[in-house]
Amino acid sequence: MGPLFPQELISEPVNLLIAFVIGTGFGIGLEAGGFTNTRKLAGVFYGYDFVVLKVFFTAAMTSAIGLFLMNNYGLIDIQLTFYPSTFWIPTLIAGLVMGLGFIVGGFCPGTSVCAAFTGKIDGMFFVGGVILGILGYSLSYDKIFKSLHLSGGMGKVNIADFLGISNGLFIFIVTVVAVVAFVIVTKIQKKVNSKDPVPAIEELGL
Amino acid sequence: MENKRNKYMNPYLAGFLIGLMMIFAYYYAGEGLGGSGAFKKVVISGVDAVNHDYAKNATYFASSVQEGSSSPLNSWLIFEVLGVIVGAIISAAYFGRLTFKIGKSPNITNKTRIIAAIAGGLLWGVGSQLGRGCTSGLIMSGMAVNAFSGYVGLAAVFGGGYLFAYFFRKLWI
């Protein structure tokens, strides 16, 4: 039963090899989905290209549904994973900072790695910015960020428990919302691009 | 030969592939996919290499760089991101996209785009550390297991994006 590595059912070298294979699949999905193209990424905020929303929510709900079913049928015990703890205050503030970073920089860290290593020069500079940002944060952590970083701690909170509903119902609701959103954004995208088209990505040769 | 460089995988298929990788990540390693985590490991080992005495006494670095512990680079996230790099190169080579380019709106200069990319990277660097992860490690990996943190991140990052989009529209449209 999974997760295998935390229960020492696979060795560390095997775990690292699997990490590489899983990463390869992730990288193919990101590049093939168009995530090295910064204008496709930014499009989600301006209505001319919703590829981010479609890929992202499909990935999130595929994994949520899959892991929920595997947990129910005893193929994995979610309790044994490195389940994320919630620190809502720093996460909320940091999320807004990252949202601003998305609009200004046109990537997030994972997509910028794909972009930088496939020849996107702006992606390379973005990667440099991320490293400088982490360096600045890490060197000033004790003086500036420590107390904020540790504030708002709630422990390992499951959102369905938090809302007082079952995991299955919560996933079902989010999936329905996602599918409805897919239909609506496809319509918005057509409308935006027919009325006032931004120069087609194809014309830019990206 | 047909030009494939403007062709992309169906977004739902690409999402399904990434979702499967997320399931494998939790099944084998017990953790989700990450992006910024690998950057963090690189910074930690860099600072440790330059000044070990500082690193082992500073809170942010200490737990990763004590004597006897294995290198921060010998970690799941680093191998995963090495895979991401290889996967992206394979895909870009297949689609004929493996060339040097600057991705930007035609209405801004290369210089503006590069400055904005650096600024955006800086914000993500700080944000991903304060928020314990980025789009992959915080939001998507959190949503995969119904973690509250993932949904706080989702609301804040995308909410923030829409909140600030108007002010930076000249960069994109």
Short mmCIF file of C-alpha atoms in Angstrom, two decimals:
data_model
loop_
_atom_site.label_atom_id
_atom_site.label_comp_id
_atom_site.label_asym_id
_atom_site.label_seq_id
_atom_site.Cartn_x
_atom_site.Cartn_y
_atom_site.Cartn_z
CA MET A 1 0.00 0.00 0.00
CA GLY A 2 1.23 3.50 -0.80
CA PRO A 3 2.87 5.81 -0.10
CA LEU A 4 5.85 3.53 -0.63
CA PHE A 5 8.87 5.64 0.33
CA PRO A 6 7.60 6.94 3.70
CA GLN A 7 6.97 3.31 4.73
CA GLU A 8 10.45 2.31 3.52
CA LEU A 9 8.98 -0.04 0.91
CA ILE A 10 11.36 1.39 -1.72
CA SER A 11 14.94 2.55 -1.20
CA GLU A 12 16.11 6.14 -1.52
CA PRO A 13 17.95 5.63 -4.84
CA VAL A 14 14.83 4.02 -6.33
CA ASN A 15 12.73 6.89 -4.98
CA LEU A 16 15.06 9.42 -6.64
CA LEU A 17 15.01 7.52 -9.93
CA ILE A 18 11.21 7.52 -9.85
CA ALA A 19 11.32 11.27 -9.07
CA PHE A 20 13.26 11.79 -12.28
CA VAL A 21 10.78 9.72 -14.34
CA ILE A 22 7.76 11.48 -12.80
CA GLY A 23 9.43 14.85 -13.41
CA THR A 24 9.97 13.93 -17.05
CA GLY A 25 6.25 13.28 -17.48
CA PHE A 26 5.47 16.55 -15.70
CA GLY A 27 7.88 18.46 -17.96
CA ILE A 28 6.41 16.95 -21.11
CA GLY A 29 2.90 17.88 -19.93
CA LEU A 30 3.94 21.46 -19.17
CA GLU A 31 5.81 22.05 -22.43
CA ALA A 32 3.35 20.24 -24.67
CA GLY A 33 0.47 22.09 -22.98
CA GLY A 34 2.03 25.43 -23.94
CA PHE A 35 3.32 26.52 -20.53
CA THR A 36 6.66 27.76 -21.86
CA ASN A 37 4.78 30.40 -23.82
CA THR A 38 4.44 33.35 -21.50
CA ARG A 39 1.66 34.97 -23.53
CA LYS A 40 -0.45 31.84 -23.30
CA LEU A 41 0.06 31.88 -19.52
CA ALA A 42 -0.84 35.55 -19.12
CA GLY A 43 -3.88 35.07 -21.34
CA VAL A 44 -5.84 33.57 -18.48
CA PHE A 45 -5.92 37.00 -16.80
CA TYR A 46 -7.03 38.88 -19.92
CA GLY A 47 -9.43 36.39 -21.47
CA TYR A 48 -7.63 35.66 -24.74
CA ASP A 49 -6.21 32.25 -23.80
CA PHE A 50 -7.43 29.99 -20.98
CA VAL A 51 -4.99 27.13 -21.45
CA VAL A 52 -3.62 27.63 -17.92
CA LEU A 53 -7.00 27.20 -16.34
CA LYS A 54 -7.84 24.12 -18.41
CA VAL A 55 -4.55 22.29 -17.86
CA PHE A 56 -4.28 23.31 -14.23
CA PHE A 57 -7.76 22.31 -13.11
CA THR A 58 -7.74 19.10 -15.15
CA ALA A 59 -4.47 18.14 -13.45
CA ALA A 60 -5.65 19.11 -9.97
CA MET A 61 -8.98 17.28 -10.26
CA THR A 62 -7.49 14.19 -11.95
CA SER A 63 -5.10 13.82 -9.05
CA ALA A 64 -7.72 14.65 -6.39
CA ILE A 65 -10.20 12.11 -7.80
CA GLY A 66 -7.49 9.48 -8.32
CA LEU A 67 -6.02 9.82 -4.84
CA PHE A 68 -9.49 9.92 -3.24
CA LEU A 69 -10.44 6.63 -4.93
CA MET A 70 -7.07 5.02 -4.15
CA ASN A 71 -7.42 6.07 -0.52
CA ASN A 72 -10.94 4.60 -0.38
CA TYR A 73 -9.87 1.29 -1.90
CA GLY A 74 -6.84 0.98 0.36
CA LEU A 75 -4.20 1.52 -2.33
CA ILE A 76 -2.74 4.52 -0.52
CA ASP A 77 -3.07 5.94 2.97
CA ILE A 78 -3.15 9.71 2.63
CA GLN A 79 -2.42 10.01 6.37
CA LEU A 80 1.06 8.61 5.77
CA THR A 81 2.01 11.18 3.12
CA PHE A 82 3.80 14.44 3.83
CA TYR A 83 0.44 16.17 4.04
CA PRO A 84 0.76 19.97 3.76
CA SER A 85 0.25 22.02 6.92
CA THR A 86 -1.73 25.23 6.61
CA PHE A 87 -0.35 28.57 7.76
CA TRP A 88 -3.12 30.70 6.37
CA ILE A 89 -1.74 34.20 7.04
CA PRO A 90 1.65 33.88 5.28
CA THR A 91 0.08 31.77 2.52
CA LEU A 92 -2.57 34.39 1.83
CA ILE A 93 -0.03 37.24 1.77
CA ALA A 94 2.50 35.20 -0.23
CA GLY A 95 -0.24 34.16 -2.65
CA LEU A 96 -0.97 37.80 -3.45
CA VAL A 97 2.77 38.44 -3.92
CA MET A 98 2.95 35.46 -6.29
CA GLY A 99 -0.17 36.61 -8.13
CA LEU A 100 1.54 39.96 -8.72
CA GLY A 101 4.65 38.07 -9.79
CA PHE A 102 2.57 36.09 -12.27
CA ILE A 103 1.14 39.24 -13.88
CA VAL A 104 4.48 41.04 -13.98
CA GLY A 105 6.75 38.12 -14.83
CA GLY A 106 4.49 35.92 -16.92
CA PHE A 107 5.66 32.63 -15.41
CA CYS A 108 5.63 30.67 -12.21
CA PRO A 109 8.77 28.82 -11.04
CA GLY A 110 7.98 25.44 -12.62
CA THR A 111 6.99 26.87 -15.99
CA SER A 112 10.01 29.20 -15.98
CA VAL A 113 12.36 26.23 -15.65
CA CYS A 114 10.76 24.62 -18.71
CA ALA A 115 10.95 27.93 -20.61
CA ALA A 116 14.56 28.65 -19.63
CA PHE A 117 15.83 25.22 -20.65
CA THR A 118 14.00 25.26 -23.98
CA GLY A 119 15.57 28.55 -25.07
CA LYS A 120 13.18 31.23 -23.80
CA ILE A 121 15.49 34.07 -22.80
CA ASP A 122 12.86 35.78 -20.66
CA GLY A 123 12.46 32.47 -18.81
CA MET A 124 16.19 32.45 -18.04
CA PHE A 125 16.01 35.92 -16.50
CA PHE A 126 12.89 34.91 -14.56
CA VAL A 127 14.78 31.91 -13.12
CA GLY A 128 17.58 34.29 -12.09
CA GLY A 129 14.98 36.49 -10.38
CA VAL A 130 13.53 33.54 -8.46
CA ILE A 131 16.97 32.52 -7.20
CA LEU A 132 17.77 36.10 -6.15
CA GLY A 133 14.37 36.36 -4.44
CA ILE A 134 14.92 33.15 -2.48
CA LEU A 135 18.45 34.27 -1.60
CA GLY A 136 17.18 37.61 -0.32
CA TYR A 137 14.41 35.91 1.67
CA SER A 138 16.72 33.31 3.14
CA LEU A 139 19.41 35.80 4.21
CA SER A 140 16.86 38.09 5.87
CA TYR A 141 14.66 35.31 7.29
CA ASP A 142 15.63 35.70 10.94
CA LYS A 143 15.31 39.50 10.85
CA ILE A 144 12.25 40.02 8.67
CA PHE A 145 10.18 37.00 7.71
CA LYS A 146 10.40 34.48 10.55
CA SER A 147 7.46 35.59 12.69
CA LEU A 148 5.17 36.12 9.68
CA HIS A 149 6.22 32.77 8.19
CA LEU A 150 5.23 30.95 11.38
CA SER A 151 1.98 32.84 12.00
CA GLY A 152 -1.52 31.55 11.28
CA GLY A 153 -0.57 27.91 11.87
CA MET A 154 -3.58 25.57 11.74
CA GLY A 155 -1.86 22.19 11.38
CA LYS A 156 -2.72 19.65 8.70
CA VAL A 157 -6.18 20.85 7.76
CA ASN A 158 -8.34 19.08 5.19
CA ILE A 159 -10.69 21.56 3.53
CA ALA A 160 -13.61 19.13 3.41
CA ASP A 161 -13.29 18.55 7.18
CA PHE A 162 -13.01 22.30 7.63
CA LEU A 163 -16.29 22.81 5.76
CA GLY A 164 -17.92 19.86 7.49
CA ILE A 165 -18.62 17.84 4.34
CA SER A 166 -17.20 14.58 3.01
CA ASN A 167 -14.08 14.48 0.84
CA GLY A 168 -16.05 12.89 -1.99
CA LEU A 169 -18.70 15.60 -1.98
CA PHE A 170 -16.09 18.35 -1.89
CA ILE A 171 -14.20 16.88 -4.86
CA PHE A 172 -17.48 16.41 -6.73
CA ILE A 173 -18.42 20.08 -6.20
CA VAL A 174 -15.02 21.39 -7.31
CA THR A 175 -15.08 19.12 -10.36
CA VAL A 176 -18.52 20.40 -11.39
CA VAL A 177 -17.34 23.99 -10.90
CA ALA A 178 -14.26 23.25 -13.03
CA VAL A 179 -16.27 21.70 -15.87
CA VAL A 180 -18.72 24.63 -15.87
CA ALA A 181 -15.73 26.99 -15.88
CA PHE A 182 -14.22 25.17 -18.88
CA VAL A 183 -17.42 25.74 -20.86
CA ILE A 184 -17.73 29.40 -19.85
CA VAL A 185 -14.08 30.32 -20.48
CA THR A 186 -14.16 28.70 -23.91
CA LYS A 187 -17.04 31.05 -24.77
CA ILE A 188 -15.27 34.06 -23.26
CA GLN A 189 -12.10 33.25 -25.20
CA LYS A 190 -14.00 33.12 -28.51
CA LYS A 191 -15.78 36.38 -27.76
CA VAL A 192 -12.62 38.26 -26.68
CA ASN A 193 -10.67 37.06 -29.68
CA SER A 194 -13.43 37.88 -32.19
CA LYS A 195 -14.09 41.38 -30.88
CA ASP A 196 -10.67 42.75 -30.11
CA PRO A 197 -8.03 40.16 -30.88
CA VAL A 198 -4.58 40.47 -29.38
CA PRO A 199 -1.97 39.69 -32.04
CA ALA A 200 -2.19 35.95 -32.50
CA ILE A 201 0.48 33.99 -30.75
CA GLU A 202 1.12 32.24 -34.05
CA GLU A 203 2.04 35.55 -35.67
CA LEU A 204 4.72 36.11 -33.10
CA GLY A 205 6.43 32.87 -34.00
CA LEU A 206 6.76 31.84 -30.39
CA MET B 1 7.46 19.13 -43.35
CA GLU B 2 4.51 20.37 -41.37
CA ASN B 3 5.34 23.16 -38.97
CA LYS B 4 4.46 21.95 -35.48
CA ARG B 5 5.86 24.80 -33.44
CA ASN B 6 2.48 26.43 -32.89
CA LYS B 7 0.80 23.13 -32.05
CA TYR B 8 0.08 22.17 -28.49
CA MET B 9 -1.27 19.10 -26.80
CA ASN B 10 -4.97 19.17 -26.03
CA PRO B 11 -5.11 21.03 -22.68
CA TYR B 12 -7.29 18.41 -21.00
CA LEU B 13 -4.90 15.66 -22.11
CA ALA B 14 -1.89 17.64 -20.85
CA GLY B 15 -3.72 18.22 -17.56
CA PHE B 16 -4.57 14.52 -17.29
CA LEU B 17 -0.90 13.60 -17.84
CA ILE B 18 0.23 16.04 -15.13
CA GLY B 19 -2.51 14.74 -12.81
CA LEU B 20 -1.28 11.17 -13.31
CA MET B 21 2.26 12.25 -12.44
CA MET B 22 0.90 13.88 -9.29
CA ILE B 23 -0.80 10.61 -8.30
CA PHE B 24 2.45 8.68 -8.89
CA ALA B 25 4.37 11.27 -6.84
CA TYR B 26 2.08 10.79 -3.85
CA TYR B 27 1.96 6.99 -4.31
CA TYR B 28 5.72 6.47 -4.51
CA ALA B 29 7.25 9.36 -2.60
CA GLY B 30 4.38 10.48 -0.38
CA GLU B 31 4.71 14.06 -1.59
CA GLY B 32 3.38 16.12 -4.47
CA LEU B 33 5.08 17.74 -7.43
CA GLY B 34 7.18 20.82 -6.80
CA GLY B 35 8.84 23.69 -8.61
CA SER B 36 10.23 26.25 -6.22
CA GLY B 37 11.43 23.58 -3.76
CA ALA B 38 14.29 22.70 -6.09
CA PHE B 39 15.31 26.38 -6.33
CA LYS B 40 15.37 26.49 -2.54
CA LYS B 41 17.71 23.47 -2.39
CA VAL B 42 20.04 25.12 -4.90
CA VAL B 43 20.16 28.35 -2.88
CA ILE B 44 20.74 26.46 0.37
CA SER B 45 23.64 24.45 -1.01
CA GLY B 46 25.09 27.55 -2.67
CA VAL B 47 25.06 29.59 0.54
CA ASP B 48 26.39 26.60 2.47
CA ALA B 49 29.27 26.21 0.03
CA VAL B 50 30.18 29.90 0.33
CA ASN B 51 29.84 30.20 4.10
CA HIS B 52 29.15 27.01 6.02
CA ASP B 53 29.55 28.63 9.43
CA TYR B 54 26.85 31.16 8.62
CA ALA B 55 24.50 28.57 7.13
CA LYS B 56 24.62 26.16 10.05
CA ASN B 57 23.68 28.92 12.49
CA ALA B 58 20.94 30.67 10.49
CA THR B 59 17.44 29.32 11.04
CA TYR B 60 16.48 29.11 7.37
CA PHE B 61 19.48 26.95 6.48
CA ALA B 62 20.35 25.14 9.68
CA SER B 63 18.16 22.06 9.38
CA SER B 64 19.51 21.28 5.90
CA VAL B 65 23.23 21.78 6.37
CA GLN B 66 24.29 20.13 9.63
CA GLU B 67 27.41 17.94 9.66
CA GLY B 68 26.64 14.41 8.59
CA SER B 69 23.40 15.21 6.76
CA SER B 70 23.36 14.46 3.03
CA SER B 71 23.62 17.31 0.53
CA PRO B 72 20.46 19.35 -0.01
CA LEU B 73 20.90 18.55 -3.69
CA ASN B 74 20.45 14.83 -3.04
CA SER B 75 16.70 15.17 -2.77
CA TRP B 76 13.44 14.16 -4.40
CA LEU B 77 12.62 17.68 -5.59
CA ILE B 78 15.97 18.12 -7.32
CA PHE B 79 15.65 14.84 -9.22
CA GLU B 80 12.04 15.65 -10.06
CA VAL B 81 13.00 19.05 -11.50
CA LEU B 82 15.91 17.50 -13.45
CA GLY B 83 13.24 15.27 -14.97
CA VAL B 84 11.05 18.31 -15.70
CA ILE B 85 13.95 19.88 -17.60
CA VAL B 86 14.53 16.73 -19.66
CA GLY B 87 10.81 16.32 -20.31
CA ALA B 88 10.44 19.93 -21.45
CA ILE B 89 13.41 19.58 -23.80
CA ILE B 90 12.04 16.34 -25.27
CA SER B 91 8.66 17.96 -25.88
CA ALA B 92 10.12 21.19 -27.29
CA ALA B 93 12.38 19.19 -29.61
CA TYR B 94 9.42 17.14 -30.81
CA PHE B 95 7.38 20.25 -31.60
CA GLY B 96 10.37 22.10 -33.10
CA ARG B 97 10.29 24.82 -30.44
CA LEU B 98 13.85 24.41 -29.20
CA THR B 99 15.16 27.83 -30.27
CA PHE B 100 16.24 31.03 -28.52
CA LYS B 101 13.32 33.44 -28.24
CA ILE B 102 11.96 36.16 -25.99
CA GLY B 103 8.29 35.58 -25.26
CA LYS B 104 6.41 38.87 -25.04
CA SER B 105 3.69 41.11 -26.38
CA PRO B 106 4.72 42.85 -29.63
CA ASN B 107 3.89 46.20 -27.98
CA ILE B 108 6.76 46.17 -25.48
CA THR B 109 10.52 46.14 -25.95
CA ASN B 110 12.81 43.25 -25.15
CA LYS B 111 14.32 45.35 -22.37
CA THR B 112 10.93 45.93 -20.73
CA ARG B 113 10.14 42.22 -20.95
CA ILE B 114 13.44 41.19 -19.37
CA ILE B 115 13.10 43.69 -16.50
CA ALA B 116 9.53 42.49 -15.88
CA ALA B 117 10.66 38.85 -15.96
CA ILE B 118 13.36 39.52 -13.35
CA ALA B 119 10.90 41.45 -11.16
CA GLY B 120 8.31 38.69 -11.46
CA GLY B 121 10.92 36.09 -10.57
CA LEU B 122 11.95 38.06 -7.47
CA LEU B 123 8.32 38.21 -6.30
CA TRP B 124 7.89 34.46 -6.83
CA GLY B 125 11.17 33.79 -5.03
CA VAL B 126 10.01 35.62 -1.92
CA GLY B 127 6.39 34.46 -2.21
CA SER B 128 7.20 30.78 -2.65
CA GLN B 129 9.29 30.77 0.52
CA LEU B 130 6.83 32.75 2.62
CA GLY B 131 3.90 30.70 1.32
CA ARG B 132 5.63 27.28 1.49
CA GLY B 133 5.49 26.50 -2.22
CA CYS B 134 4.41 27.74 -5.62
CA THR B 135 1.74 26.76 -8.14
CA SER B 136 2.94 23.15 -8.10
CA GLY B 137 4.06 22.52 -4.55
CA LEU B 138 1.54 24.67 -2.69
CA ILE B 139 -1.58 24.83 -4.87
CA MET B 140 -1.74 21.78 -7.15
CA SER B 141 -0.16 19.37 -4.66
CA GLY B 142 -2.44 20.75 -1.96
CA MET B 143 -5.59 20.43 -4.06
CA ALA B 144 -4.64 16.83 -4.89
CA VAL B 145 -5.17 15.86 -1.24
CA ASN B 146 -7.86 18.43 -0.34
CA ALA B 147 -5.40 20.40 1.79
CA PHE B 148 -6.75 23.73 3.03
CA SER B 149 -3.39 25.36 2.26
CA GLY B 150 -3.77 24.56 -1.45
CA TYR B 151 -7.10 26.34 -1.65
CA VAL B 152 -5.83 29.39 0.28
CA GLY B 153 -2.97 29.53 -2.24
CA LEU B 154 -5.33 29.06 -5.20
CA ALA B 155 -7.59 31.91 -4.11
CA ALA B 156 -4.69 34.23 -3.33
CA VAL B 157 -2.53 33.61 -6.42
CA PHE B 158 -5.30 33.67 -8.99
CA GLY B 159 -7.26 36.31 -7.08
CA GLY B 160 -4.10 38.41 -6.89
CA GLY B 161 -3.49 37.89 -10.59
CA TYR B 162 -6.93 39.18 -11.53
CA LEU B 163 -6.67 41.98 -8.98
CA PHE B 164 -3.40 43.29 -10.47
CA ALA B 165 -4.06 42.36 -14.13
CA TYR B 166 -5.60 45.70 -15.05
CA PHE B 167 -2.56 47.68 -13.92
CA PHE B 168 -0.12 45.62 -15.99
CA ARG B 169 -2.25 45.09 -19.09
CA LYS B 170 0.19 47.03 -21.28
CA LEU B 171 2.73 44.27 -20.73
CA TRP B 172 0.46 41.73 -22.41
CA ILE B 173 -2.31 43.19 -24.59
#
